[in-house]
Coordinates of C-alpha atoms and ligand atoms in Angstrom, one line a residue:
X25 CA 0.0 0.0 0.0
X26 CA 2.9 2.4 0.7
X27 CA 4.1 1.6 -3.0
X28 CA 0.8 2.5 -4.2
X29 CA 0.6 5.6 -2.2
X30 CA 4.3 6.5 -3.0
X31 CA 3.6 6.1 -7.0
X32 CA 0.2 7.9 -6.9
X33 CA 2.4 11.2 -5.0
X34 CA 5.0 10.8 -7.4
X35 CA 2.3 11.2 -10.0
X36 CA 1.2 14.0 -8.5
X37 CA 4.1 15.9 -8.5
X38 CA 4.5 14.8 -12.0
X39 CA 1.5 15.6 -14.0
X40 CA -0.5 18.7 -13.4
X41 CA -4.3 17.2 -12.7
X42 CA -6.2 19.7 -14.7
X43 CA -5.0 19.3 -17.9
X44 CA -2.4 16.1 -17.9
X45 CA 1.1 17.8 -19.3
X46 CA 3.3 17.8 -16.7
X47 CA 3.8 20.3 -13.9
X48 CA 6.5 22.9 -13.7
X49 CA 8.0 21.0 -11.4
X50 CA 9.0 17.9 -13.1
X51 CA 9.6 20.2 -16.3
X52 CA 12.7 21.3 -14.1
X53 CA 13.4 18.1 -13.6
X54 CA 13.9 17.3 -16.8
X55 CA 15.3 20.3 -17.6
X56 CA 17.9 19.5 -14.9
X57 CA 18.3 16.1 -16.5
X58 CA 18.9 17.7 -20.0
X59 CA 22.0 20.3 -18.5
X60 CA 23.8 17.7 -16.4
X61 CA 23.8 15.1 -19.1
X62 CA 25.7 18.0 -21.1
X63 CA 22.4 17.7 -24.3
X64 CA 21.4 21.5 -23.3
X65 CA 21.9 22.7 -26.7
X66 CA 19.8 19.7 -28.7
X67 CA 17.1 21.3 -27.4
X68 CA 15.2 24.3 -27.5
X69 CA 12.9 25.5 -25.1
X70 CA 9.5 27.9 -25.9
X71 CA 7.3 29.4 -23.0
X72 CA 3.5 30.0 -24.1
X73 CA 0.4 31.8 -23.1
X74 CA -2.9 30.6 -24.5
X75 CA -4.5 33.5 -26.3
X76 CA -7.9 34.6 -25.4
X77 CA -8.7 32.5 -22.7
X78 CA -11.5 35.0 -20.9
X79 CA -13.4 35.6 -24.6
X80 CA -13.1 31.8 -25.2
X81 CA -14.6 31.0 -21.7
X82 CA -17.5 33.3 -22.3
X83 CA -18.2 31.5 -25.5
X84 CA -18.5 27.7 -24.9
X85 CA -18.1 28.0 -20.9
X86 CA -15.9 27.1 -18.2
X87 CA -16.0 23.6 -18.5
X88 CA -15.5 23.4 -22.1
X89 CA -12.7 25.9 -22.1
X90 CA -11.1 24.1 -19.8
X91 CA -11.5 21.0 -21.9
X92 CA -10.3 22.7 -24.9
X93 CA -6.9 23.7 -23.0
X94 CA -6.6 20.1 -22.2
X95 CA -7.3 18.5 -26.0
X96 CA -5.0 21.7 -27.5
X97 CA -2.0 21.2 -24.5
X98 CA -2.2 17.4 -25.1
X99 CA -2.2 17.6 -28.5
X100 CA 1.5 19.4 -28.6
X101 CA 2.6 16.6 -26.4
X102 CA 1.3 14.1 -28.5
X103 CA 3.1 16.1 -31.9
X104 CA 6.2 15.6 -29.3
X105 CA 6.1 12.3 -28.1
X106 CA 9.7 10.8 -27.1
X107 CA 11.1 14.0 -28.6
X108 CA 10.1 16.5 -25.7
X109 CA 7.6 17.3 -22.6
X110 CA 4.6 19.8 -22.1
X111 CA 4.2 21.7 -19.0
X112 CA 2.1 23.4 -17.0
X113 CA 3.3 26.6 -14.6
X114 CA 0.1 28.2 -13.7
X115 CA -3.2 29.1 -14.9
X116 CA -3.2 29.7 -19.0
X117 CA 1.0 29.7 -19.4
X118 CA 2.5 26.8 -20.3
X119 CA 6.3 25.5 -21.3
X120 CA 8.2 23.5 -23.5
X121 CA 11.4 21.8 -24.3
X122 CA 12.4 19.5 -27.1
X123 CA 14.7 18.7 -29.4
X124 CA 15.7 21.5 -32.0
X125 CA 14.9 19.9 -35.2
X126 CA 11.1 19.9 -34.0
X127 CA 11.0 23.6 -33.9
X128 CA 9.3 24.3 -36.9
X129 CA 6.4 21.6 -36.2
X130 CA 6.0 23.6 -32.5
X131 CA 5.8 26.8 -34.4
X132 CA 3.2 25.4 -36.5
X133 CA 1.3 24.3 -34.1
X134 CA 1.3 27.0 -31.3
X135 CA 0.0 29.9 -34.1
X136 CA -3.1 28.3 -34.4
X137 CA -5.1 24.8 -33.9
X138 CA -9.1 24.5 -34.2
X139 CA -9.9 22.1 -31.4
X140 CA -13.2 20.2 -31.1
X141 CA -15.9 19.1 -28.1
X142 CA -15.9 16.0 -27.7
X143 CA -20.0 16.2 -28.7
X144 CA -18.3 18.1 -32.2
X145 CA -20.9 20.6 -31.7
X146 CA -18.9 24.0 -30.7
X147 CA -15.4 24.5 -31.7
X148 CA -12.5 27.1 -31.3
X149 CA -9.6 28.1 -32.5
X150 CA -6.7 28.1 -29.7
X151 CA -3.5 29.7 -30.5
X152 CA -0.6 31.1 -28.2
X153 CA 1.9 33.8 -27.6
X154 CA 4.8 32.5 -27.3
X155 CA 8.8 33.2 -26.6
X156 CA 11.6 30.7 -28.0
X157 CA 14.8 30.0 -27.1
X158 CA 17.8 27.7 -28.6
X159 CA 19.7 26.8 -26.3
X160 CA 23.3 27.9 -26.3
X161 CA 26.3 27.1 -23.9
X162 CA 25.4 30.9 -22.4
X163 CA 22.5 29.0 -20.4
X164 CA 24.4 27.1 -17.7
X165 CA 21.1 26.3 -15.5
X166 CA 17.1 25.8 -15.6
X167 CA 16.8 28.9 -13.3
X168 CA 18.6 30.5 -16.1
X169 CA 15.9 29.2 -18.4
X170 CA 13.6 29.9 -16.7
X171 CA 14.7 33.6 -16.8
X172 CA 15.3 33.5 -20.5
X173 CA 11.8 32.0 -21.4
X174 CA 9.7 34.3 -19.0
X175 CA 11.7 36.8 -20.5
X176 CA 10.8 35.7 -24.0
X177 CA 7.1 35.2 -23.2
X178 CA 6.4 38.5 -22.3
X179 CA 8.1 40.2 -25.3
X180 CA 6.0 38.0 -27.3
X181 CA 2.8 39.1 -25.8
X182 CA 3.8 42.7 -26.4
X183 CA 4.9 42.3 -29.4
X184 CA 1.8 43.3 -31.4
X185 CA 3.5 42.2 -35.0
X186 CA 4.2 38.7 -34.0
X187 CA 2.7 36.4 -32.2
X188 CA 6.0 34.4 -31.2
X189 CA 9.9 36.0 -30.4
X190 CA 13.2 34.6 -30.5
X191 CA 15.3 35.0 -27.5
X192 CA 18.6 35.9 -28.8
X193 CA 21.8 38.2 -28.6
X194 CA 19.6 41.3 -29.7
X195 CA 16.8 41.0 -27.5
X196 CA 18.8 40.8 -24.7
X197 CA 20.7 43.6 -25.6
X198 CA 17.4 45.6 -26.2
X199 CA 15.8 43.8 -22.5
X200 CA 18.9 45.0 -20.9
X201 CA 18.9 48.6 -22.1
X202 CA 15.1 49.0 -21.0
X203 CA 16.3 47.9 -17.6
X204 CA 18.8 50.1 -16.9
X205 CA 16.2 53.1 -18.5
X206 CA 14.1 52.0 -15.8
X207 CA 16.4 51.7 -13.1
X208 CA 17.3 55.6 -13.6
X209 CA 14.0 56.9 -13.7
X210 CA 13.5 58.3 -10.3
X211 CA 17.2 59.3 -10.2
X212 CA 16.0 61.5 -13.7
X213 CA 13.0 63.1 -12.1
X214 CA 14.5 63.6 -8.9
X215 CA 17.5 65.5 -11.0
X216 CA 14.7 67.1 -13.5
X217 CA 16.9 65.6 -16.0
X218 CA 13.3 65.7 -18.2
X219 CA 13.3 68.6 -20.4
X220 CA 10.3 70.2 -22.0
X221 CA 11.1 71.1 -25.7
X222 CA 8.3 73.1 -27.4
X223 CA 7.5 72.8 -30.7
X224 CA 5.4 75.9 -32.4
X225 CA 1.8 75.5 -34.3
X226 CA 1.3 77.8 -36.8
X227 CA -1.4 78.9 -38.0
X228 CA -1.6 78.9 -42.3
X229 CA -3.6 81.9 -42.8
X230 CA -1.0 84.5 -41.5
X231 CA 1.9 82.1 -40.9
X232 CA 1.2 83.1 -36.7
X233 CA 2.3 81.1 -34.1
X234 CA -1.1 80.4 -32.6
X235 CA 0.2 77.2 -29.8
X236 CA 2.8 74.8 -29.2
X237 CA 2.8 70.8 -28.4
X238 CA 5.3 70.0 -25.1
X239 CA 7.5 67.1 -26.0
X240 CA 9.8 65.4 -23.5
X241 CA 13.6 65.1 -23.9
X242 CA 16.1 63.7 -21.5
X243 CA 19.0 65.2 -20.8
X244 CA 21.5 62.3 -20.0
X245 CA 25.1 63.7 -19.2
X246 CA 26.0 65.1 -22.5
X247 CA 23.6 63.1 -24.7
X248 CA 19.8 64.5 -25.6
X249 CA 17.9 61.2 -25.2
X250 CA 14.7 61.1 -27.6
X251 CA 11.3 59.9 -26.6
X252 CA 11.6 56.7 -28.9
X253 CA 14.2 55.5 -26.4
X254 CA 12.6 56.1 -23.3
X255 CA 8.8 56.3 -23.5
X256 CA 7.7 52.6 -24.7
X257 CA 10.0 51.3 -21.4
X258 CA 8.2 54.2 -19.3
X259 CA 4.7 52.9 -20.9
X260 CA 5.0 49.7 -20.0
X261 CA 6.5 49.9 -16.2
X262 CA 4.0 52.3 -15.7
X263 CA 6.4 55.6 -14.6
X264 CA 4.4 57.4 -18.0
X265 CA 2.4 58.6 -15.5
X266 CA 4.6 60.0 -13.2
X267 CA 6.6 61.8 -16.4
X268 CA 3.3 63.3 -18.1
X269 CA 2.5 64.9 -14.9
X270 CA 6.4 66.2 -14.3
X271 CA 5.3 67.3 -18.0
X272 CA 1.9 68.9 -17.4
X273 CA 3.3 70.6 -14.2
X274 CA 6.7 72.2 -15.8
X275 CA 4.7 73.5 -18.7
X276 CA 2.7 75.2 -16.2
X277 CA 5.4 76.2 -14.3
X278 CA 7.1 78.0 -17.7
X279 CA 3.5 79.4 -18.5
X280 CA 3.0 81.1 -15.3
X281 CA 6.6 82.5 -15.1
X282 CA 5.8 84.2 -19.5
X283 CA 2.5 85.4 -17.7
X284 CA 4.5 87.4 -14.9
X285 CA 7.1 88.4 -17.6
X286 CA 4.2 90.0 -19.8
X287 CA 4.8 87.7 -22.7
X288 CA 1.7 87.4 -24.5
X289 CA 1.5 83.2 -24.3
X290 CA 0.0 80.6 -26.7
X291 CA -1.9 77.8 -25.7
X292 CA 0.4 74.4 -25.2
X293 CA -1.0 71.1 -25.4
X294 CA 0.7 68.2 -23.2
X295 CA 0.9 64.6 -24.3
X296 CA -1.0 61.8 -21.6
X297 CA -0.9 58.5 -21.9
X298 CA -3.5 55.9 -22.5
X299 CA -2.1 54.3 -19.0
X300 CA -3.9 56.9 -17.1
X301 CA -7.1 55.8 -18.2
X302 CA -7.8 54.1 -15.3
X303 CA -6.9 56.5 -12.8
X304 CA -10.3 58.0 -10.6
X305 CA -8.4 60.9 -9.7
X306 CA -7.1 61.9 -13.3
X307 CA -9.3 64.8 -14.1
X308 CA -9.2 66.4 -10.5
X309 CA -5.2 66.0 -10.8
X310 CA -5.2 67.6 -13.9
X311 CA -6.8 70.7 -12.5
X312 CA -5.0 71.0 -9.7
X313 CA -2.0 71.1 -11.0
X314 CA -3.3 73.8 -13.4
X315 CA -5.0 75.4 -10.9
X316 CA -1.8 75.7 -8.2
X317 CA 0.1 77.3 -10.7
X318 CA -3.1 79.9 -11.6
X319 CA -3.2 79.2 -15.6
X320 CA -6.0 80.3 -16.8
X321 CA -7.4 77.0 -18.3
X322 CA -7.8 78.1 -22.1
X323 CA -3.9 77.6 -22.2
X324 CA -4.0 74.3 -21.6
X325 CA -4.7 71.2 -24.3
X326 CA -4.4 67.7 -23.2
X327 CA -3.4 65.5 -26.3
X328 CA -4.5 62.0 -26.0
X329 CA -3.7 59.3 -29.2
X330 CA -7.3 57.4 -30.2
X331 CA -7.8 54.1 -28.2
X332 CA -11.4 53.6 -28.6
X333 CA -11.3 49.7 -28.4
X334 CA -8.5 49.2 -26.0
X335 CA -9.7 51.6 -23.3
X336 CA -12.5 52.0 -21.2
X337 CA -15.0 54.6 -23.0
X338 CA -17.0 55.3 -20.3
X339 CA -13.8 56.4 -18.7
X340 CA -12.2 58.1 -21.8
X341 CA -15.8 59.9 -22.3
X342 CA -15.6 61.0 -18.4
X343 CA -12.3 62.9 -19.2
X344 CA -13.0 64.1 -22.1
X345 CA -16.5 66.2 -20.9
X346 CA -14.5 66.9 -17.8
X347 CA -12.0 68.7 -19.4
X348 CA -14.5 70.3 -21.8
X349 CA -16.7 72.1 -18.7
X350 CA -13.4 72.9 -17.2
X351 CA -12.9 75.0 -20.2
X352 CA -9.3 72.7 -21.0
X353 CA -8.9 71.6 -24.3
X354 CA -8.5 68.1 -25.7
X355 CA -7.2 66.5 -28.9
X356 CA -7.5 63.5 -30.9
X357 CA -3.8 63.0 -31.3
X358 CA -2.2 60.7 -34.6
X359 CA -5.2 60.7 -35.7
X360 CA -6.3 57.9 -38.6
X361 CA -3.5 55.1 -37.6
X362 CA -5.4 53.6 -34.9
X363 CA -8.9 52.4 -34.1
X364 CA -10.8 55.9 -34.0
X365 CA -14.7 55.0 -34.3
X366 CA -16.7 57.3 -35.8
X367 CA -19.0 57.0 -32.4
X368 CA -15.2 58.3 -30.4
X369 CA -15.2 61.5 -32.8
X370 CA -18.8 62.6 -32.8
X371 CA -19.7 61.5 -28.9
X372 CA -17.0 63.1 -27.0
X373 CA -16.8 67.1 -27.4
X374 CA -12.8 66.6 -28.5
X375 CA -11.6 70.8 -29.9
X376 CA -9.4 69.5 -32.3
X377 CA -8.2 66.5 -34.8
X378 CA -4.3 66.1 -35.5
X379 CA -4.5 63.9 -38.2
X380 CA -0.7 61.8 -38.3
X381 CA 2.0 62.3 -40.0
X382 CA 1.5 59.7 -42.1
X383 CA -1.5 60.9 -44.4
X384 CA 0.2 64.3 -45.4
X385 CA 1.2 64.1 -49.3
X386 CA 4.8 64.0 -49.7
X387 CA 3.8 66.2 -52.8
X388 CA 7.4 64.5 -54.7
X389 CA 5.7 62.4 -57.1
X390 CA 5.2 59.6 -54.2
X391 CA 2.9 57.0 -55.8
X392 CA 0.8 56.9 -52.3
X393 CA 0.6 60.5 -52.7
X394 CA -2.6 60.6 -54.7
X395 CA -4.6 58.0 -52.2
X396 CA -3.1 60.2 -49.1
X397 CA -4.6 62.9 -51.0
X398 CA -8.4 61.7 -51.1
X399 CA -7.8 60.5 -47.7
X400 CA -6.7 63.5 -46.0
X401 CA -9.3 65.6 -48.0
X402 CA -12.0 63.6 -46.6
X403 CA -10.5 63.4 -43.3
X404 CA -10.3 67.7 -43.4
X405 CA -14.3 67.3 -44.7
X406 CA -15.3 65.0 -41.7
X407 CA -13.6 67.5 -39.0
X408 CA -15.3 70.5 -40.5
X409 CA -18.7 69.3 -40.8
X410 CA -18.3 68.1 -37.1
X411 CA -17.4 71.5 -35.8
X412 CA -13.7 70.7 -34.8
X413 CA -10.6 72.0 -35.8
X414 CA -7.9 70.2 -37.7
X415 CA -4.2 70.0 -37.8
X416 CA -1.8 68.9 -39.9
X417 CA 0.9 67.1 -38.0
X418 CA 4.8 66.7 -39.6
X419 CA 4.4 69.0 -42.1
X420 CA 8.0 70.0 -43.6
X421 CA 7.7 71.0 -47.0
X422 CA 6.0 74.6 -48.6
X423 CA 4.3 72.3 -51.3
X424 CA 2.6 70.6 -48.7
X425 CA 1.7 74.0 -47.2
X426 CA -0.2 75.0 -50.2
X427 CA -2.0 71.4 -50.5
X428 CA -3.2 72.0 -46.8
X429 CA -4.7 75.3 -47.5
X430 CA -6.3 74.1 -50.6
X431 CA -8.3 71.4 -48.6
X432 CA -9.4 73.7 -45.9
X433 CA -6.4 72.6 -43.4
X434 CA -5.6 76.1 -41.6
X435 CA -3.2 74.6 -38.9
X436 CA 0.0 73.0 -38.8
X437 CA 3.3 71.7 -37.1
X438 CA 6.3 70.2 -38.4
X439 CA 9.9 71.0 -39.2
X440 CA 9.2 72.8 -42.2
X441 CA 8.1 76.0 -39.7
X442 CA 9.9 74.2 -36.6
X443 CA 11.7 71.2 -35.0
X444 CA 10.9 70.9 -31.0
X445 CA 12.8 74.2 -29.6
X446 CA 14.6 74.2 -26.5
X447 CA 12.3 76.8 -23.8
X448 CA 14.9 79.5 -24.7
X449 CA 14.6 79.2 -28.1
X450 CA 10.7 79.1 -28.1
X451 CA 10.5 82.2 -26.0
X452 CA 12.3 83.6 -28.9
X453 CA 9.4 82.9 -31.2
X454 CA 6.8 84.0 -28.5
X455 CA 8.5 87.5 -28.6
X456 CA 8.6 87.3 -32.7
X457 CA 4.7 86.1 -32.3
X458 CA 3.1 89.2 -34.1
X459 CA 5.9 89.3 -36.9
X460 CA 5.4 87.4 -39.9
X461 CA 7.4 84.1 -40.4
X462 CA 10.7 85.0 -42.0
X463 CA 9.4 82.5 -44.7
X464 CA 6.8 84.4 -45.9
X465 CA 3.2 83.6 -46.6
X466 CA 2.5 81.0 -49.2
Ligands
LIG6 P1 3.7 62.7 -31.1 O1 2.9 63.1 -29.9 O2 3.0 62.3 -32.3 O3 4.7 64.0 -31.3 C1 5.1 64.4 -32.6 C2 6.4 63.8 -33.0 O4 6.7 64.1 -34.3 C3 7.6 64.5 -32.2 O5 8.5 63.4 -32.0 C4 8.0 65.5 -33.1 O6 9.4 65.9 -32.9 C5 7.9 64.8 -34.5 N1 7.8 65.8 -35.6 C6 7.2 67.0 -35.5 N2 7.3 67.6 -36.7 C7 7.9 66.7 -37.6 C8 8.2 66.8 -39.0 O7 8.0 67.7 -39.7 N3 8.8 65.7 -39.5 C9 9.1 64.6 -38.7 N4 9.7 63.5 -39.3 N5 8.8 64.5 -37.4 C10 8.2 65.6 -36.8 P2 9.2 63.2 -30.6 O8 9.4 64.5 -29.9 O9 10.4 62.3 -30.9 O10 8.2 62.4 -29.8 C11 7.8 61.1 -30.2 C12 6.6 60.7 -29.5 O11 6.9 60.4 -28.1 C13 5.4 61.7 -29.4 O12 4.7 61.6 -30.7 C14 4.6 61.2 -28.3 O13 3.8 60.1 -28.6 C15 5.7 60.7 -27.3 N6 6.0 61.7 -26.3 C16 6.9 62.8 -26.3 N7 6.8 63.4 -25.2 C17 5.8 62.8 -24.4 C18 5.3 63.1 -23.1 O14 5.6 64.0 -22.4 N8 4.3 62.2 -22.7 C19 3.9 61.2 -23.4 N9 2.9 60.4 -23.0 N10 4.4 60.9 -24.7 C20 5.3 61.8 -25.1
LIG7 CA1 1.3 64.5 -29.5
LIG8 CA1 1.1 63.0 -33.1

């Protein structure tokens, strides 16, 4: 009876009840088994995370879900067999380490599998995010593994082009520069090593200045850091909030201090986040701020990028009318490259559209150039018949200029006027304000 009991524990700690691959903890086992016999780099290794799980559960139910995880898990083993093991390490993530020359049959199978009830009536598609590795003589241990393949996993679930990475030489190059970007941070803001750098709107008619968009640079020792480098880290750890409100609050700070000098100010818009979405206290924290420094609010415009299926709209209409009362203006920022509804547009009293970079007509005999052109022409037609104003973001060429006026598009920003100026530099062109641009009108 001992035996029995013995075998049935060893069982236990072997095979993960739910959906019969093994558990983690034999998986390191095995792994173990595979460095000590000196076979480490036969294999590779892939950590996955079953796409969809909650949407899949609502569909066919718990209890099928949770069947399906089983038949679609099994099945990998099965494709396997003597050549590698399945395993379980919590909830919907699972691993798995086999021989190299399978790798292409795992690939296969982990971006997509229909998987049937066992009655045949409902089915689903399963399919994972997932992070390889190939094991090289680098990885000594299965803690190191371990490391490596969480490490992959999560790149591959943020990685919105892919659904599967490659651990390799460049990724952790790229994983260890975010880390030490992150490990700075508070050191940065603590040092107000974040500089504000303005960059002018102009206004076509007159060639005014008529406002100005605050965008972050990061003055690292001698080098000027650029957003690319910084902000996705900051976006996913979370610290974008903390820098959009250092933002929102040295803008302010500059605004008051041109207000006691006399100048006569534009408005400047400040970039947030989608992150803060889910922050209560966002739109009071937004007016305080505003309000400590006494700016009156028509100076302020809060720039937020179009999210409508990713965010909360409830949350993102909340904001939007909260801002509007308070008299603050908001803006549809890059507009057209993401997943603006009509409904987001014409529900939410936004002041103004930026439409992105990427729809203005190069105007150099660009074969896009003449579906950019119908596109932004509509785009300018929509925003006018709604009431709102429109801006033409990255403009840098005179030609361009002249298309923009000729489609009704009165505003712009871009090099051609402007790169982002340094505060110094800016207050320059807020003392020029009522001079006409040295470039003339066009
Ligand atoms: P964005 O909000 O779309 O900002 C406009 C970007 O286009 C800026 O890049 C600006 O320098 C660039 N740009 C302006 N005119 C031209 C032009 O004529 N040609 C070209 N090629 N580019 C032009 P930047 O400053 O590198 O910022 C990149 C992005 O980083 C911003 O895109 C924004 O999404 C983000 N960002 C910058 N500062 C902040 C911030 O304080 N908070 C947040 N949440 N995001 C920020
Ligand atoms: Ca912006
Ligand atoms: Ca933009």
């Amino acid at each position: 009876l001992q035996e029995l009991e013995k075998r049935i524990e060893a069982k236990r700690k072997r095979v993960d009840p739910a959906t019969c691959v093994y558990t983690q903890q034999f998986f390191n086992l095995y792994a173990e088994g595979i460095f000590n016999w000196g076979r480490a780099s036969d294999y590779a290794a892939c950590a996955f995370n079953l796409k969809g799980m909650n949407a899949l559960n609502l569909k066919v139910g718990m209890e099928n879900g949770t069947f399906m995880i089983k038949t679609y898990v099994c099945g990998l083993q099965e494709l396997l067999g003597e050549d590698g093991i399945v395993a379980r390490n919590s909830g919907d993530n699972f691993s798995t380490i086999f021989l190299k020359d399978r790798i292409d049959d795992v690939i296969a199978y982990l971006s997509g599998k229909e998987i049937f009830l066992e009655n045949g009536s409902v089915n689903g598609f399963m399919s994972a995010h997932a992070g390889f590795y190939l094991i090289t003589e680098n990885c000594e241990t299965p803690v190191e593994l371990a490391d490596i393949l969480a490490t992959a996993v999560r790149n591959a679930k943020e990685n919105h082009t892919e659904p599967y990475v490659f651990y390799d030489d460049n990724l952790k190059r790229q994983i260890d520069e975010a880390k030490r970007i992150e490990e700075m941070f508070e050191a940065a803001i603590e040092g107000e090593e974040f500089l504000v750098y303005y960059q002018p709107k102009v206004e076509l008619e007159r060639y005014r200045l008529c406002g100005a968009e605050a965008l972050c640079r990061w003055k690292h020792g001698d080098s000027m850091v650029l957003p690319f480098k910084f902000i996705p880290v900051f976006e996913r750890n979370g610290d974008i909030c903390t820098l959009d409100f250092y933002m929102l609050e040295h803008v302010c700070r500059d605004l008051c201090r041109w207000i006691d000098e006399g100048r006569e100010v534009v408005r400047v818009s400040v970039n947030l986040s989608r992150l803060h979405l889910g922050n209560k206290e966002l739109l009071s924290h937004i007016l305080s701020v505003v309000d400590t420094y006494g700016i009156p609010h028509e100076y302020i415009e809060i720039e937020l990028t179009e999210t409508a299926i990713e965010v909360d709209y409830g949350e993102l209409k909340a904001l939007v009318s909260g801002l509007h009362e308070a008299g603050i203006h908001t803006s549809v920022d890059d507009y057209g490259i993401g997943y603006s509804s009509m409904n987001l547009l014409r529900e939410l009293p936004w002041d103004v559209i930026k439409i992105d970079r990427s729809f203005i007509p190069l105007c150099n005999g660009d074969a896009e150039d003449e579906k950019r052109k119908i596109m932004i022409n509509s785009m300018i037609e929509m925003v006018d018949a709604l009431g709102l104003q429109c801006i033409a973001e990255g403009v840098e060429t005179i030609s361009q200029i002249i298309l923009l006026k000729e489609h009704g598009c009165y505003l712009a920003q871009g090099y051609y006027f402007d790169k982002p100026l340094p505060v110094a530099e800016f207050e320059r062109r807020l003392s020029d304000k009522d001079r006409k641009n040295q470039k003339g009108v066009a």
